[in-house]
Amino acid sequence: MIFSGLCFCEFTWSREWNCLFLPEIPVISFLPNILSNPVEYLKGVGPQRADLLKKELNIHTFRDLLNHFPYRYVDKTKINLIREINPETDFIQVKGRLTDLNIIGDNRSRRLTATLRDGSGQLGLTWFQGISWIQKNIVPGKEYLLFGKLSYFLGQPQITHPEIENIQPDEPGARNFLEPVYPVTEKLKARGITGRNFGKFTATLFSLISENDLPEIFPGRIMEREKLISRFLAYRDIHFPDSLISRDRALYRLKFEELLIGQLKYGMIRTNRHLHSKGYVFGKVGELFNTFYSKHLPFQLTGAQKRVLKEIRKDTGTGHQMNRLLQGDVGSGKTMVALMSMLLAADNGYQSCLMAPTEILAKQHLDSIRDLLGDLPVGVELLTGSTKAAVRKKILSRAAEGDLKILVGTHALIETAVQFKKLGLAIIDEQHRFGVEQRAKLREKADIAPHILVMTATPIPRTLAMTAYGDLDTSIIDEMPPGRQPIITTHRLEDSRPQVMKFIRHQIEQGRQAYIIFPLIEESEKLFYENLMKGYENVKAWFPEPKFFVSMVHGKMPAEQKEVNMQRFVSGDTQIMVSTTVIEVGVNVPNASVMVIESAEKFGLSQLHQLRGRVGRGSEKSYCILLTGNKVSAEARERLGVLCATNDGFKIAEKDLELRGPGDIEGTRQSGAVQLKLANILTDKLLLEKTKIIAEKIIAADKASPDNEFRHFLDQLISRKKGVPWSRIA
Ligand code: ADP
Ligand code: MG
């Protein structure tokens, strides 16, 4: 079997759920529909603007336009006075005369400035783009309605790129209504399509469509029980509400739809896998597993480890393919679960592989696995990018012959067409380092896909797991091995560096070791290495005596040198390790008791927690010191405070999500997380939980009887066109 033939959630589709929709808000319809018309055919758009809409906002059809939602609404009747501006004012709408149009600056800093006077005061305006459009269309001295976000320049309030409208004679009935404001790009604004006049397109579209073009998809029972307004009304009211109440109702309905369909989709993928996928059967617990358990296991498994092993054993015994996500905090003992699962595979005649994101980590896995196995007759090898050709050849032939039971490696494993005789289980450690692309490589066809266990380095908040990994079954290790001491974490400012260094000295004089971690500077690689080198020299200057040794590893170092430097630290030859985040995952040096993290404010919370997990692995009390400059923002203080207050990775992950929002959480972007358009996994947590329960009920009802009230609804969720099958969205 070809290794690249691994697949993430491959299974035989049942007849109905063959091809499913993309995870956008689906506008479900199979007949040729006016909503499928290209956007250029909408009155007022035309080919040129259509081109812009496609390029800038990915709006191709009428339907796309309908799904481009306003992000705010403006009460047109409310006009601010310039005199009333105060430091709290954010957005304002003012009516006044535009005067003093001037172009200033040269090529690069060329900008157009103007003044707006409303009788109560004056306000500066600036444009950096679309200058010629303004010049052509604005008549100096005339009255306009302006809208925009206030900023301050040299202490004076001003608006950059305001939205401008001609003053219209009041239309009857135009009072007291909410005008939608849409997200648009600077380029669109420069061509005269502003967030406000964008609504003209949507308004034209609504004059062309009726309820029939946007029929209801939910069964009556859901509509009633959840008190939802119809689909058509919801779309109309989210664009053109007549009050905030109707806007909220519309938003609720559409969020409900978005979340419910997402949960149904994931539920169906899981159910399908449980019912219809083909998987190898690990039918028995054999000699290897049992001997290991009774003779080699150096400690008692925690209750959580046992439970997860049971879950894995159950999955792999069904004849269906396992696709399981294993979450567990740093140091909770995921490796042991991985090893015992691989022994289970071996007992049943199958090979396994364990993929790690870095060579260092792969090597450590190999070492600890060999160590734990002792004299058990299980072939284990390591394959990475730097494995020598001769060794590689031997390993490859042993893998192909099947005598090699466990192959540990980096993602070099995927890239090479490694042939296995009988690969039954693939384990991916520290999953978030494997981006969408790497995962895509895992998905190619194979006769029967091996079981897959994905282990995450960072606990994932529940809501995020439900949306980003909803297609996987999940196991959680929520219990730490006994006797762990919490890591004492503090935040220190630059001024205390001498005390921090003294503390390290004290620790290493007692025989401990220390890490000093530098953040990656994303903007400039050069700057980053300069910074790291300076840091390294600095540390050496703090520890000048010949008895102290400092080693360093970073990502750009040749693998061999990295390995040597790492090994020196592992074996205790050096006391201090200066490193980048390559050290982040998995590395195990139980004697290390201090970690200093430089410029700690530059890291995400979960990443800091992950880094911190490198200490506190032995019996000694361990410390983590978060260093920042003397000036720290209140926000950074709060974030670092979270880490000082708790050692619970799940709590930290929740807080991280709360503070930074879903878009920024490490791993979500690469993980192919579903992008929700309207709902927000933070603020709509309850709705998400609710739709999950409803989705489960619907799927259960459908499984119980083919002739159920949801059948028609579920049928509609299946694209008859060639869509992207959800199974491919791993
Ligand atoms: P992680 O979940 O972060 O990958 P590891 O698997 O590296 O954690 O385990 C961390 C440490 O805890 C290792 O030294 C491991 O041997 C030890 N360990 C794992 N399970 C237990 C247990 N049940 N009791 C005691 N120590 C354990
Ligand atoms: Mg680990």
PDB file of C-alpha atoms in Angstrom, residues 166-263:
ATOM      1  CA  ASN A 166     -25.676  63.744  -2.445  1.00  0.00           C
ATOM      2  CA  ILE A 167     -28.413  65.243  -0.340  1.00  0.00           C
ATOM      3  CA  GLN A 168     -31.657  63.953  -1.741  1.00  0.00           C
ATOM      4  CA  PRO A 169     -34.942  65.700  -1.290  1.00  0.00           C
ATOM      5  CA  ASP A 170     -36.689  63.709   1.400  1.00  0.00           C
ATOM      6  CA  GLU A 171     -38.513  60.748  -0.025  1.00  0.00           C
ATOM      7  CA  PRO A 172     -41.842  60.027   1.550  1.00  0.00           C
ATOM      8  CA  GLY A 173     -41.541  57.159   3.967  1.00  0.00           C
ATOM      9  CA  ALA A 174     -37.797  57.436   3.930  1.00  0.00           C
ATOM     10  CA  ARG A 175     -37.706  58.539   7.541  1.00  0.00           C
ATOM     11  CA  ASN A 176     -36.882  56.248  10.364  1.00  0.00           C
ATOM     12  CA  PHE A 177     -35.424  53.366   8.458  1.00  0.00           C
ATOM     13  CA  LEU A 178     -32.205  51.500   8.750  1.00  0.00           C
ATOM     14  CA  GLU A 179     -29.950  51.693   5.799  1.00  0.00           C
ATOM     15  CA  PRO A 180     -27.607  48.729   5.332  1.00  0.00           C
ATOM     16  CA  VAL A 181     -23.882  49.336   5.150  1.00  0.00           C
ATOM     17  CA  TYR A 182     -21.903  46.584   3.432  1.00  0.00           C
ATOM     18  CA  PRO A 183     -18.292  45.598   3.702  1.00  0.00           C
ATOM     19  CA  VAL A 184     -16.478  46.840   0.592  1.00  0.00           C
ATOM     20  CA  THR A 185     -12.823  47.253  -0.287  1.00  0.00           C
ATOM     21  CA  GLU A 186     -10.858  50.464  -0.810  1.00  0.00           C
ATOM     22  CA  LYS A 187     -10.746  49.714  -4.501  1.00  0.00           C
ATOM     23  CA  LEU A 188     -14.512  49.535  -4.725  1.00  0.00           C
ATOM     24  CA  LYS A 189     -14.834  52.782  -2.811  1.00  0.00           C
ATOM     25  CA  ALA A 190     -12.385  54.399  -5.197  1.00  0.00           C
ATOM     26  CA  ARG A 191     -14.683  53.420  -8.049  1.00  0.00           C
ATOM     27  CA  GLY A 192     -17.666  54.921  -6.342  1.00  0.00           C
ATOM     28  CA  ILE A 193     -19.113  51.730  -4.836  1.00  0.00           C
ATOM     29  CA  THR A 194     -19.313  52.526  -1.146  1.00  0.00           C
ATOM     30  CA  GLY A 195     -20.541  50.480   1.756  1.00  0.00           C
ATOM     31  CA  ARG A 196     -23.769  52.427   1.620  1.00  0.00           C
ATOM     32  CA  ASN A 197     -24.613  52.680  -2.043  1.00  0.00           C
ATOM     33  CA  PHE A 198     -23.817  48.993  -2.410  1.00  0.00           C
ATOM     34  CA  GLY A 199     -27.330  48.491  -1.077  1.00  0.00           C
ATOM     35  CA  LYS A 200     -28.710  49.735  -4.379  1.00  0.00           C
ATOM     36  CA  PHE A 201     -27.687  46.462  -6.001  1.00  0.00           C
ATOM     37  CA  THR A 202     -29.344  44.414  -3.304  1.00  0.00           C
ATOM     38  CA  ALA A 203     -32.461  46.579  -3.479  1.00  0.00           C
ATOM     39  CA  THR A 204     -32.676  46.048  -7.241  1.00  0.00           C
ATOM     40  CA  LEU A 205     -32.262  42.329  -6.708  1.00  0.00           C
ATOM     41  CA  PHE A 206     -35.122  42.239  -4.218  1.00  0.00           C
ATOM     42  CA  SER A 207     -37.381  43.978  -6.717  1.00  0.00           C
ATOM     43  CA  LEU A 208     -36.834  40.969  -9.005  1.00  0.00           C
ATOM     44  CA  ILE A 209     -37.301  38.049  -6.683  1.00  0.00           C
ATOM     45  CA  SER A 210     -40.099  36.594  -4.650  1.00  0.00           C
ATOM     46  CA  GLU A 211     -40.695  33.909  -2.089  1.00  0.00           C
ATOM     47  CA  ASN A 212     -40.532  31.259  -4.850  1.00  0.00           C
ATOM     48  CA  ASP A 213     -36.940  32.041  -5.609  1.00  0.00           C
ATOM     49  CA  LEU A 214     -35.952  31.569  -1.993  1.00  0.00           C
ATOM     50  CA  PRO A 215     -38.272  28.824  -0.753  1.00  0.00           C
ATOM     51  CA  GLU A 216     -38.308  27.571   2.797  1.00  0.00           C
ATOM     52  CA  ILE A 217     -36.077  24.592   3.486  1.00  0.00           C
ATOM     53  CA  PHE A 218     -36.856  23.790   7.100  1.00  0.00           C
ATOM     54  CA  PRO A 219     -39.654  21.392   7.993  1.00  0.00           C
ATOM     55  CA  GLY A 220     -42.643  23.082   9.610  1.00  0.00           C
ATOM     56  CA  ARG A 221     -41.920  21.514  12.947  1.00  0.00           C
ATOM     57  CA  ILE A 222     -38.516  23.147  13.253  1.00  0.00           C
ATOM     58  CA  MET A 223     -39.968  26.485  12.149  1.00  0.00           C
ATOM     59  CA  GLU A 224     -42.648  26.348  14.792  1.00  0.00           C
ATOM     60  CA  ARG A 225     -40.629  25.045  17.644  1.00  0.00           C
ATOM     61  CA  GLU A 226     -37.770  27.462  17.096  1.00  0.00           C
ATOM     62  CA  LYS A 227     -40.067  30.345  16.182  1.00  0.00           C
ATOM     63  CA  LEU A 228     -38.190  31.075  12.982  1.00  0.00           C
ATOM     64  CA  ILE A 229     -39.252  33.501  10.314  1.00  0.00           C
ATOM     65  CA  SER A 230     -39.292  32.257   6.723  1.00  0.00           C
ATOM     66  CA  ARG A 231     -36.175  32.116   4.685  1.00  0.00           C
ATOM     67  CA  PHE A 232     -37.292  34.770   2.253  1.00  0.00           C
ATOM     68  CA  LEU A 233     -38.295  37.174   4.994  1.00  0.00           C
ATOM     69  CA  ALA A 234     -35.021  36.575   6.756  1.00  0.00           C
ATOM     70  CA  TYR A 235     -33.009  37.442   3.664  1.00  0.00           C
ATOM     71  CA  ARG A 236     -35.124  40.494   3.010  1.00  0.00           C
ATOM     72  CA  ASP A 237     -34.948  41.738   6.565  1.00  0.00           C
ATOM     73  CA  ILE A 238     -31.263  41.251   7.003  1.00  0.00           C
ATOM     74  CA  HIS A 239     -30.714  43.557   4.061  1.00  0.00           C
ATOM     75  CA  PHE A 240     -33.610  45.941   4.609  1.00  0.00           C
ATOM     76  CA  PRO A 241     -34.989  45.744   8.122  1.00  0.00           C
ATOM     77  CA  ASP A 242     -37.676  48.161   9.185  1.00  0.00           C
ATOM     78  CA  SER A 243     -36.559  47.978  12.780  1.00  0.00           C
ATOM     79  CA  LEU A 244     -33.783  46.513  14.853  1.00  0.00           C
ATOM     80  CA  ILE A 245     -36.196  43.881  16.079  1.00  0.00           C
ATOM     81  CA  SER A 246     -36.854  42.592  12.582  1.00  0.00           C
ATOM     82  CA  ARG A 247     -33.133  42.682  11.847  1.00  0.00           C
ATOM     83  CA  ASP A 248     -32.457  40.551  14.918  1.00  0.00           C
ATOM     84  CA  ARG A 249     -35.130  38.058  13.947  1.00  0.00           C
ATOM     85  CA  ALA A 250     -33.661  37.760  10.468  1.00  0.00           C
ATOM     86  CA  LEU A 251     -30.175  37.344  11.819  1.00  0.00           C
ATOM     87  CA  TYR A 252     -31.284  34.671  14.245  1.00  0.00           C
ATOM     88  CA  ARG A 253     -32.979  32.664  11.508  1.00  0.00           C
ATOM     89  CA  LEU A 254     -29.939  32.836   9.225  1.00  0.00           C
ATOM     90  CA  LYS A 255     -27.471  31.993  11.959  1.00  0.00           C
ATOM     91  CA  PHE A 256     -29.631  29.092  12.991  1.00  0.00           C
ATOM     92  CA  GLU A 257     -29.614  27.851   9.418  1.00  0.00           C
ATOM     93  CA  GLU A 258     -25.887  28.265   9.042  1.00  0.00           C
ATOM     94  CA  LEU A 259     -25.109  26.405  12.239  1.00  0.00           C
ATOM     95  CA  LEU A 260     -27.716  23.689  11.875  1.00  0.00           C
ATOM     96  CA  ILE A 261     -26.637  22.843   8.355  1.00  0.00           C
ATOM     97  CA  GLY A 262     -23.006  22.782   9.448  1.00  0.00           C
ATOM     98  CA  GLN A 263     -23.801  20.425  12.316  1.00  0.00           C
TER      99      GLN A 263
END
